[in-house]
Short mmCIF file of C-alpha atoms in Angstrom, two decimals:
data_model
loop_
_atom_site.label_atom_id
_atom_site.label_comp_id
_atom_site.label_asym_id
_atom_site.label_seq_id
_atom_site.Cartn_x
_atom_site.Cartn_y
_atom_site.Cartn_z
CA MET A 24 12.17 -2.71 17.03
CA GLN A 25 15.86 -2.51 16.17
CA LEU A 26 17.13 -4.11 12.99
CA SER A 27 19.32 -6.53 14.95
CA SER A 28 16.25 -7.82 16.79
CA LEU A 29 14.28 -8.14 13.56
CA LEU A 30 17.10 -10.12 11.97
CA GLY A 31 17.26 -12.37 15.01
CA HIS A 32 13.55 -13.15 14.71
CA ALA A 33 13.92 -13.74 10.97
CA SER A 34 16.83 -16.13 11.53
CA GLU A 35 14.80 -18.07 14.09
CA LEU A 36 11.84 -18.41 11.73
CA VAL A 37 14.06 -19.50 8.83
CA ARG A 38 15.52 -22.25 11.03
CA ILE A 39 12.01 -23.40 11.98
CA VAL A 40 10.86 -23.53 8.37
CA ARG A 41 13.93 -25.41 7.16
CA LYS A 42 13.40 -28.11 9.79
CA SER A 43 9.65 -28.53 9.39
CA PRO A 44 7.63 -30.22 6.62
CA GLN A 45 4.76 -27.79 7.25
CA PRO A 46 3.98 -24.99 4.73
CA PRO A 47 6.11 -21.89 5.41
CA ASP A 48 3.14 -19.52 5.45
CA ALA A 49 1.43 -21.57 8.17
CA LEU A 50 4.62 -21.70 10.23
CA ALA A 51 5.13 -17.95 9.81
CA ALA A 52 1.55 -17.27 10.92
CA ASP A 53 2.01 -19.40 14.05
CA PHE A 54 5.37 -17.77 14.78
CA LEU A 55 4.00 -14.23 14.55
CA ARG A 56 0.78 -15.08 16.39
CA ALA A 57 2.85 -16.17 19.38
CA ARG A 58 4.74 -12.84 19.38
CA LYS A 59 2.05 -10.22 19.69
CA TYR A 60 4.62 -7.55 20.53
CA ILE A 61 5.72 -7.47 16.88
CA GLY A 62 3.92 -4.66 15.06
CA SER A 63 2.15 -4.98 11.71
CA THR A 64 4.88 -3.25 9.68
CA GLU A 65 7.55 -5.32 11.38
CA ARG A 66 5.53 -8.47 10.65
CA ARG A 67 5.48 -7.60 6.98
CA PHE A 68 9.22 -7.01 7.02
CA LEU A 69 9.86 -10.36 8.74
CA SER A 70 7.56 -12.26 6.40
CA GLU A 71 9.08 -10.73 3.27
CA LEU A 72 12.65 -11.26 4.44
CA VAL A 73 12.05 -14.87 5.50
CA PHE A 74 10.41 -15.83 2.21
CA HIS A 75 13.10 -13.95 0.28
CA THR A 76 15.72 -15.95 2.20
CA LEU A 77 13.99 -19.25 1.45
CA ARG A 78 13.71 -18.45 -2.26
CA THR A 79 17.37 -17.41 -2.56
CA LEU A 80 19.05 -19.86 -0.16
CA SER A 81 22.01 -20.75 -2.37
CA LEU A 82 22.71 -17.16 -3.44
CA ALA A 83 22.17 -15.76 0.05
CA ASP A 84 24.53 -18.40 1.42
CA ASP A 85 27.17 -17.41 -1.14
CA VAL A 86 26.95 -13.73 -0.12
CA THR A 87 27.00 -14.68 3.57
CA ARG A 88 30.20 -16.68 3.12
CA ARG A 89 31.93 -14.06 0.96
CA PHE A 90 31.56 -11.36 3.62
CA THR A 91 31.53 -13.53 6.77
CA LEU A 92 28.09 -12.28 7.75
CA PRO A 93 26.43 -13.63 10.91
CA ASP A 94 24.00 -15.93 9.07
CA ILE A 95 22.10 -16.48 5.86
CA VAL A 96 19.36 -13.96 6.68
CA HIS A 97 21.96 -11.19 6.55
CA GLY A 98 23.04 -12.41 3.12
CA ALA A 99 19.43 -12.38 1.93
CA LEU A 100 18.95 -8.87 3.29
CA ALA A 101 22.04 -7.68 1.42
CA LEU A 102 20.55 -9.13 -1.77
CA ALA A 103 17.23 -7.40 -1.18
CA LEU A 104 18.76 -4.03 -0.36
CA SER A 105 20.95 -4.13 -3.46
CA ASP A 106 17.88 -3.79 -5.72
CA THR A 107 19.24 -6.59 -7.91
CA MET A 108 16.51 -9.10 -7.09
CA PRO A 109 12.79 -9.30 -7.99
CA ILE A 110 11.93 -7.96 -4.52
CA THR A 111 13.30 -5.03 -2.56
CA LEU A 112 12.89 -4.58 1.17
CA SER A 113 14.23 -1.03 1.36
CA GLU A 114 10.90 0.62 2.21
CA ALA A 115 9.83 -2.15 4.55
CA MET A 116 13.17 -2.09 6.35
CA THR A 117 13.16 1.68 6.77
CA ALA A 118 9.61 1.67 8.10
CA ALA A 119 10.15 -1.29 10.40
CA SER A 120 13.53 -0.45 11.89
CA LYS A 121 14.16 3.24 11.06
CA THR A 122 17.44 2.04 9.54
CA THR A 123 19.04 2.83 6.19
CA VAL A 124 21.82 1.09 4.31
CA ALA A 125 24.27 3.71 5.57
CA ASP A 126 23.47 2.65 9.15
CA LEU A 127 24.48 -0.97 8.56
CA ASP A 128 27.81 -2.29 9.80
CA GLN A 129 30.71 -2.34 7.36
CA PRO A 130 30.50 -6.02 6.30
CA MET A 131 26.82 -5.56 5.42
CA GLN A 132 27.56 -2.35 3.51
CA ASP A 133 30.31 -4.16 1.61
CA ALA A 134 27.94 -7.04 0.81
CA VAL A 135 25.25 -4.69 -0.51
CA ALA A 136 27.83 -2.85 -2.64
CA TRP A 137 29.18 -6.13 -4.07
CA CYS A 138 25.67 -7.34 -4.91
CA ARG A 139 24.92 -4.08 -6.71
CA THR A 140 28.09 -4.42 -8.77
CA HIS A 141 28.06 -8.15 -9.55
CA LEU A 142 24.46 -9.39 -9.37
CA ASP A 143 22.53 -7.47 -12.00
CA ILE A 144 19.34 -9.52 -12.42
CA ARG A 145 19.47 -8.99 -16.18
CA ALA A 146 23.01 -10.38 -16.50
CA ASN A 147 24.64 -13.78 -16.18
CA ALA A 148 26.18 -15.27 -13.06
CA PRO A 149 29.55 -13.90 -11.90
CA ASP A 150 32.51 -15.90 -13.19
CA ASP A 151 33.19 -17.47 -9.80
CA MET A 152 29.58 -18.56 -9.19
CA SER A 153 27.81 -21.64 -10.53
CA ASP A 154 24.66 -21.31 -12.61
CA ALA A 155 22.71 -23.27 -9.99
CA THR A 156 23.76 -20.87 -7.22
CA TRP A 157 22.84 -17.91 -9.43
CA ALA A 158 19.49 -19.48 -10.33
CA CYS A 159 18.83 -20.37 -6.67
CA THR A 160 18.14 -24.04 -7.20
CA GLN A 161 19.79 -27.45 -7.07
CA PRO A 162 22.17 -28.35 -9.94
CA TRP A 163 20.23 -31.47 -10.95
CA LEU A 164 17.00 -29.49 -11.21
CA LEU A 165 18.68 -26.91 -13.42
CA ASP A 166 20.02 -29.69 -15.65
CA SER A 167 16.57 -31.27 -15.93
CA ILE A 168 15.12 -28.11 -17.50
CA GLY A 169 17.82 -27.56 -20.11
CA ASN A 170 18.78 -24.35 -21.90
CA ASP A 171 16.10 -22.12 -20.38
CA GLY A 172 16.65 -23.34 -16.84
CA VAL A 173 18.47 -20.31 -15.44
CA ASP A 174 15.92 -17.83 -16.75
CA LEU A 175 13.02 -19.99 -15.59
CA PHE A 176 14.33 -20.42 -12.05
CA ARG A 177 15.28 -16.75 -11.82
CA SER A 178 11.71 -15.86 -12.76
CA MET A 179 10.50 -17.74 -9.68
CA LEU A 180 12.48 -15.69 -7.15
CA GLY A 181 9.83 -13.04 -6.61
CA PRO A 182 6.51 -13.46 -4.81
CA ALA A 183 3.50 -14.65 -6.78
CA PRO A 184 0.67 -12.12 -7.18
CA LEU A 185 -2.83 -12.79 -5.92
CA CYS A 186 -4.97 -14.14 -8.76
CA LEU A 187 -8.76 -14.27 -8.70
CA ARG A 188 -11.13 -16.25 -10.88
CA VAL A 189 -14.42 -14.49 -11.51
CA ASN A 190 -17.58 -16.60 -11.45
CA LEU A 191 -18.78 -15.59 -14.90
CA ARG A 192 -22.18 -17.23 -14.38
CA HIS A 193 -23.07 -14.55 -11.85
CA THR A 194 -21.04 -11.45 -12.72
CA THR A 195 -18.44 -10.04 -15.09
CA ARG A 196 -14.75 -9.35 -14.73
CA ASP A 197 -15.32 -5.62 -15.31
CA ARG A 198 -17.86 -5.42 -12.50
CA VAL A 199 -15.53 -7.14 -10.06
CA MET A 200 -12.63 -4.89 -11.06
CA HIS A 201 -14.87 -1.84 -10.56
CA GLU A 202 -15.79 -3.09 -7.09
CA LEU A 203 -12.13 -3.65 -6.22
CA ALA A 204 -11.25 -0.17 -7.47
CA SER A 205 -13.93 1.32 -5.21
CA MET A 206 -12.10 -0.33 -2.30
CA GLY A 207 -8.78 1.22 -3.35
CA ILE A 208 -7.44 -2.11 -4.63
CA GLN A 209 -5.44 -1.89 -7.84
CA ALA A 210 -6.27 -4.81 -10.12
CA GLU A 211 -5.60 -5.76 -13.71
CA ALA A 212 -7.20 -8.22 -16.10
CA GLY A 213 -5.31 -11.47 -16.57
CA ARG A 214 -3.38 -11.97 -19.79
CA TRP A 215 -4.73 -15.41 -20.64
CA SER A 216 -7.88 -16.42 -18.78
CA PRO A 217 -11.03 -14.36 -19.49
CA ALA A 218 -11.99 -14.87 -15.84
CA ALA A 219 -8.65 -13.88 -14.27
CA ILE A 220 -7.90 -10.75 -12.23
CA ILE A 221 -4.38 -10.04 -10.95
CA ILE A 222 -3.75 -8.12 -7.71
CA ARG A 223 -0.13 -7.29 -6.87
CA GLN A 224 -0.65 -5.67 -3.47
CA ARG A 225 -1.20 -7.52 -0.21
CA VAL A 226 -4.94 -7.81 0.44
CA ASN A 227 -7.23 -10.25 2.23
CA LEU A 228 -10.53 -10.77 0.45
CA LEU A 229 -11.70 -13.89 2.29
CA GLN A 230 -14.20 -11.92 4.38
CA HIS A 231 -15.36 -9.68 1.56
CA ALA A 232 -18.81 -10.09 0.03
CA LEU A 233 -17.28 -10.78 -3.38
CA TYR A 234 -15.74 -13.95 -1.97
CA LEU A 235 -18.44 -14.92 0.50
CA ASN A 236 -21.14 -14.60 -2.17
CA GLY A 237 -19.23 -16.70 -4.69
CA MET A 238 -18.41 -13.95 -7.16
CA ILE A 239 -14.69 -14.74 -6.97
CA GLU A 240 -12.39 -17.63 -6.12
CA ILE A 241 -8.65 -17.51 -5.49
CA GLN A 242 -7.04 -19.48 -8.32
CA ASP A 243 -3.81 -18.99 -10.26
CA GLU A 244 -4.34 -17.94 -13.87
CA GLY A 245 -2.43 -20.95 -15.17
CA SER A 246 -4.64 -23.23 -13.12
CA GLN A 247 -7.69 -21.60 -14.70
CA LEU A 248 -6.40 -22.59 -18.14
CA ILE A 249 -6.72 -26.24 -17.12
CA GLY A 250 -10.49 -25.83 -16.81
CA TYR A 251 -10.64 -24.28 -20.26
CA ALA A 252 -8.47 -27.12 -21.62
CA CYS A 253 -11.14 -29.55 -20.37
CA ASP A 254 -13.80 -27.50 -22.19
CA PRO A 255 -16.80 -29.40 -20.76
CA HIS A 256 -20.08 -29.02 -22.59
CA PRO A 257 -23.46 -28.57 -20.88
CA ASN A 258 -24.87 -31.94 -19.75
CA ASP A 259 -21.46 -33.67 -19.96
CA ASP A 260 -20.56 -36.21 -17.30
CA VAL A 261 -17.26 -35.00 -15.84
CA LEU A 262 -14.80 -36.69 -13.49
CA ASP A 263 -12.35 -34.54 -11.54
CA ALA A 264 -10.19 -37.47 -10.48
CA CYS A 265 -7.76 -35.74 -8.09
CA ALA A 266 -10.03 -32.92 -7.00
CA GLY A 267 -8.36 -31.84 -3.78
CA ALA A 268 -10.27 -28.91 -2.33
CA GLY A 269 -12.25 -28.47 -5.53
CA GLY A 270 -10.96 -25.26 -7.10
CA LYS A 271 -11.02 -26.75 -10.60
CA THR A 272 -14.26 -28.63 -9.87
CA VAL A 273 -16.15 -25.40 -9.30
CA HIS A 274 -14.60 -23.84 -12.40
CA LEU A 275 -15.75 -26.82 -14.48
CA ALA A 276 -19.26 -26.39 -13.10
CA ASP A 277 -19.13 -22.70 -14.02
CA LEU A 278 -18.08 -23.60 -17.57
CA GLN A 279 -21.02 -26.02 -17.81
CA ASN A 280 -23.43 -23.42 -16.42
CA ASP A 281 -24.02 -25.95 -13.61
CA SER A 282 -25.96 -28.13 -16.03
CA GLY A 283 -23.87 -31.32 -16.11
CA ARG A 284 -22.83 -33.95 -13.61
CA ILE A 285 -19.43 -33.61 -11.96
CA LEU A 286 -17.97 -36.32 -9.76
CA SER A 287 -15.13 -34.95 -7.62
CA ALA A 288 -12.89 -37.70 -6.31
CA ASP A 289 -9.89 -37.58 -3.99
CA ILE A 290 -8.03 -39.74 -1.50
CA GLU A 291 -8.26 -37.15 1.30
CA GLY A 292 -11.68 -36.80 2.88
CA ALA A 293 -10.74 -33.61 4.72
CA ARG A 294 -9.92 -31.86 1.45
CA LEU A 295 -13.07 -33.10 -0.24
CA LYS A 296 -15.12 -31.50 2.53
CA GLU A 297 -13.78 -28.11 1.45
CA ILE A 298 -15.61 -28.54 -1.85
CA PHE A 299 -18.96 -28.11 -0.12
CA GLY A 300 -18.06 -24.59 1.01
CA ARG A 301 -16.91 -23.69 -2.49
CA THR A 302 -20.00 -25.07 -4.22
CA ARG A 303 -22.28 -23.39 -1.70
CA ARG A 304 -20.66 -19.99 -2.23
CA ALA A 305 -20.74 -20.40 -6.02
CA GLY A 306 -24.33 -21.64 -6.09
CA VAL A 307 -23.30 -24.93 -7.73
CA ARG A 308 -25.56 -27.99 -7.49
CA SER A 309 -24.09 -30.35 -10.09
CA VAL A 310 -21.19 -31.68 -7.98
CA VAL A 311 -21.03 -34.87 -5.93
CA THR A 312 -17.92 -36.11 -4.13
CA ARG A 313 -16.36 -39.51 -3.71
CA LEU A 314 -13.49 -40.72 -1.49
CA VAL A 315 -11.29 -43.09 -3.51
CA HIS A 316 -8.07 -45.09 -3.35
CA LEU A 317 -5.21 -43.35 -5.16
CA THR A 318 -4.55 -45.99 -7.84
CA ARG A 319 -7.72 -48.11 -7.91
CA GLY A 320 -10.05 -45.64 -9.54
CA LEU A 321 -13.81 -45.53 -9.11
CA ASP A 322 -16.28 -48.23 -8.16
CA VAL A 323 -18.21 -49.75 -11.04
CA SER A 324 -21.38 -48.01 -9.86
CA ASP A 325 -19.74 -44.61 -10.37
CA ALA A 326 -18.10 -45.41 -13.67
CA ARG A 327 -21.35 -46.22 -15.54
CA ARG A 328 -20.77 -45.89 -19.28
CA GLY A 329 -17.77 -43.65 -18.75
CA PHE A 330 -17.27 -39.90 -18.49
CA ASP A 331 -17.27 -37.39 -21.30
CA VAL A 332 -14.40 -35.51 -19.65
CA VAL A 333 -11.88 -36.87 -17.15
CA LEU A 334 -9.43 -34.47 -15.49
CA VAL A 335 -6.39 -36.02 -13.82
CA ASP A 336 -4.68 -33.18 -11.94
CA ALA A 337 -2.06 -35.57 -10.63
CA PRO A 338 -0.12 -35.33 -7.37
CA CYS A 339 3.32 -34.01 -8.23
CA SER A 340 6.48 -32.40 -6.91
CA GLY A 341 4.88 -28.94 -6.87
CA MET A 342 7.92 -27.49 -8.64
CA GLY A 343 5.72 -24.95 -10.40
CA THR A 344 4.65 -23.39 -7.10
CA VAL A 345 8.02 -22.51 -5.60
CA ARG A 346 7.20 -18.79 -5.52
CA ARG A 347 4.63 -19.72 -2.87
CA LEU A 348 6.32 -22.83 -1.43
CA PRO A 349 10.05 -22.14 -1.82
CA MET A 350 11.27 -25.13 0.20
CA VAL A 351 9.94 -27.50 -2.47
CA LYS A 352 12.94 -26.86 -4.72
CA TRP A 353 15.44 -27.46 -1.93
CA ARG A 354 13.84 -30.67 -0.61
CA LEU A 355 13.11 -32.49 -3.86
CA THR A 356 15.54 -35.29 -4.73
CA PRO A 357 16.03 -37.15 -8.02
CA GLU A 358 14.72 -40.31 -6.38
CA LEU A 359 11.56 -38.58 -5.15
CA ALA A 360 10.99 -37.05 -8.59
CA LYS A 361 11.21 -40.53 -10.15
CA ARG A 362 8.66 -41.85 -7.66
CA HIS A 363 6.31 -38.98 -8.52
CA ALA A 364 6.55 -39.79 -12.23
CA ALA A 365 5.93 -43.51 -11.68
CA LYS A 366 2.86 -42.76 -9.56
CA GLN A 367 1.59 -40.27 -12.15
CA ARG A 368 1.83 -42.85 -14.94
CA LYS A 369 -0.14 -45.32 -12.84
CA ILE A 370 -2.83 -42.80 -11.88
CA LEU A 371 -3.25 -41.64 -15.47
CA SER A 372 -3.67 -45.21 -16.72
CA THR A 373 -6.13 -45.98 -13.92
CA TYR A 374 -8.47 -43.10 -14.64
CA ALA A 375 -8.15 -43.44 -18.41
CA ARG A 376 -10.38 -46.51 -18.01
CA HIS A 377 -13.25 -44.21 -17.06
CA VAL A 378 -13.18 -42.14 -20.26
CA ALA A 379 -16.16 -42.76 -22.53
CA GLN A 380 -15.76 -43.50 -26.23
CA ASP A 381 -14.83 -40.22 -27.97
CA GLY A 382 -14.34 -38.68 -24.53
CA VAL A 383 -11.57 -36.35 -23.39
CA LEU A 384 -8.77 -37.06 -20.93
CA VAL A 385 -6.87 -34.05 -19.55
CA TYR A 386 -3.66 -34.62 -17.60
CA ALA A 387 -2.28 -31.76 -15.51
CA THR A 388 0.37 -31.01 -12.91
CA CYS A 389 1.72 -27.98 -11.08
CA SER A 390 5.27 -28.90 -12.08
CA ILE A 391 7.85 -27.58 -14.53
CA LEU A 392 9.77 -30.87 -14.76
CA PRO A 393 9.57 -32.70 -18.11
CA ALA A 394 9.77 -36.05 -16.31
CA GLU A 395 6.42 -35.33 -14.64
CA ASN A 396 4.80 -33.77 -17.67
CA ARG A 397 5.56 -34.46 -21.31
CA GLN A 398 7.41 -37.70 -20.56
CA VAL A 399 4.45 -39.08 -18.57
CA VAL A 400 2.05 -38.29 -21.42
CA GLU A 401 4.35 -39.71 -24.08
CA ALA A 402 4.74 -42.96 -22.11
CA PHE A 403 0.97 -43.16 -21.64
CA LEU A 404 0.28 -42.66 -25.36
CA ALA A 405 2.81 -45.35 -26.24
CA ASP A 406 0.94 -47.82 -24.00
CA HIS A 407 -2.59 -46.66 -24.92
CA PRO A 408 -3.04 -46.37 -28.70
CA GLU A 409 -6.76 -45.77 -28.15
CA PHE A 410 -5.86 -42.20 -27.10
CA VAL A 411 -4.43 -39.46 -29.30
CA GLU A 412 -3.18 -35.97 -28.62
CA GLU A 413 -5.80 -33.35 -29.47
CA PRO A 414 -4.70 -29.79 -30.37
CA LEU A 415 -5.29 -27.37 -27.51
CA ALA A 416 -5.16 -24.12 -29.46
CA PRO A 417 -8.62 -24.44 -31.06
CA VAL A 418 -10.11 -25.61 -27.76
CA LEU A 419 -8.80 -22.56 -25.92
CA ALA A 420 -9.75 -20.32 -28.83
CA ARG A 421 -13.41 -21.22 -28.22
CA HIS A 422 -13.04 -19.25 -24.99
CA GLY A 423 -11.17 -16.37 -26.61
CA ILE A 424 -7.82 -17.60 -25.30
CA THR A 425 -4.52 -17.46 -27.18
CA VAL A 426 -1.43 -18.53 -25.24
CA ASP A 427 2.11 -17.54 -26.20
CA GLY A 428 4.24 -20.50 -27.18
CA LEU A 429 1.37 -22.92 -27.88
CA ASP A 430 1.89 -24.75 -31.16
CA GLY A 431 -1.29 -24.94 -33.20
CA THR A 432 -1.07 -28.73 -33.48
CA SER A 433 0.08 -29.56 -29.94
CA GLY A 434 -2.14 -31.04 -27.28
CA MET A 435 0.35 -30.13 -24.55
CA LEU A 436 0.93 -26.76 -22.90
CA GLN A 437 3.47 -25.66 -20.28
CA VAL A 438 3.02 -22.27 -18.65
CA ASP A 439 5.44 -20.70 -16.18
CA PRO A 440 6.35 -17.43 -14.44
CA TRP A 441 9.03 -16.50 -16.98
CA HIS A 442 6.90 -16.70 -20.12
CA HIS A 443 3.38 -16.25 -18.79
CA GLY A 444 3.54 -14.75 -15.28
CA THR A 445 1.63 -17.74 -13.89
CA ASP A 446 2.62 -20.61 -11.67
CA GLY A 447 4.42 -23.40 -13.48
CA LEU A 448 1.69 -25.73 -14.76
CA PHE A 449 1.38 -28.38 -17.43
CA MET A 450 -1.69 -29.68 -19.22
CA ALA A 451 -2.30 -32.20 -21.99
CA ARG A 452 -5.59 -32.89 -23.80
CA LEU A 453 -6.11 -36.41 -25.16
CA ARG A 454 -9.05 -37.89 -27.07
CA LYS A 455 -10.23 -41.51 -26.84
CA VAL A 456 -10.72 -42.58 -30.45
CA SER A 457 -11.14 -46.35 -30.22
#
């Protein structure tokens, strides 16, 4: 397929994604499934270029305007071919279209040359470009982060790697890595979680025995740290208050050696049903599910005397996942962010009622925004003097975990792609003392 045709398809898919609230990966899969004439290498090229465009919209738009290119996809391609971004499409483009940079028309060649000269990823923004455009985000989001905002947002321009969590009840990380190596899959141990394996190539393990037999789950390394922050003991009663599809639920059961009682609650019945597949694969029997109202909490019959550990992985903006869901950062508004924070404060207060005396409350989000993270916890502590911040470092150390940037006395931890190579996630560990 000629490059012009590939760019036309990419432009069409970008328009579809920008208009739809559906996840980009699902839209891309539907788009490509309906066009069976597109070969596998060309599909990879289209997918990479479309996601690269979505991640770099403001910068790609700037390049497009500077050189009067046909549309934003051409600007994104110029960025990719300049080797100044966290992703390069040179090999994919050559394989898919048999085209090199020298074969491009003059405006595209000029755009690539300008990007190579002015957009060194290790440097600052050009003098005539705003920091927000350079960081590929909205100005208000950049302001909300503060001094490190540009570096943080720039770190989220590349694709996220595949991260596995090993079920340590049934196998070891070394054994799984050996099995992956025998399949020709290059893998590396995670930096933080003792159960994490990082794979940087494109692979599908969902039909492999390792996954089907519950030896591995797909879970970001930062997300795995939330389970360790909960640190449930055997026989503890645990509430996963916003369980979703149960990724953290199953990890908590693994940490308890499946010997406690875990109640997984969520407002979406369809997502709760996914937990059954996960628990079956992992051989977990200690989990029960409950459909609940978002801000009412549990029925009295479920609450009993209270739970030893309550995890509130609150609904949030998702700003820590923009490597996977790039449209999140373009669609979020200040008003929506405020609504998220207000809802989070209410949910946290609701489920705090279910914490037993001397029990643990862990609050978590997949966001990098202080308004959804530290500020929510600080407001909660001001209103609930019966809870205190409990240092996370010694809790994580019990699992052999030391995280860069974690103060020894702090009960709050923010991880992100720039500092830790993970998704952007926040967690806070609180203890009920009275």
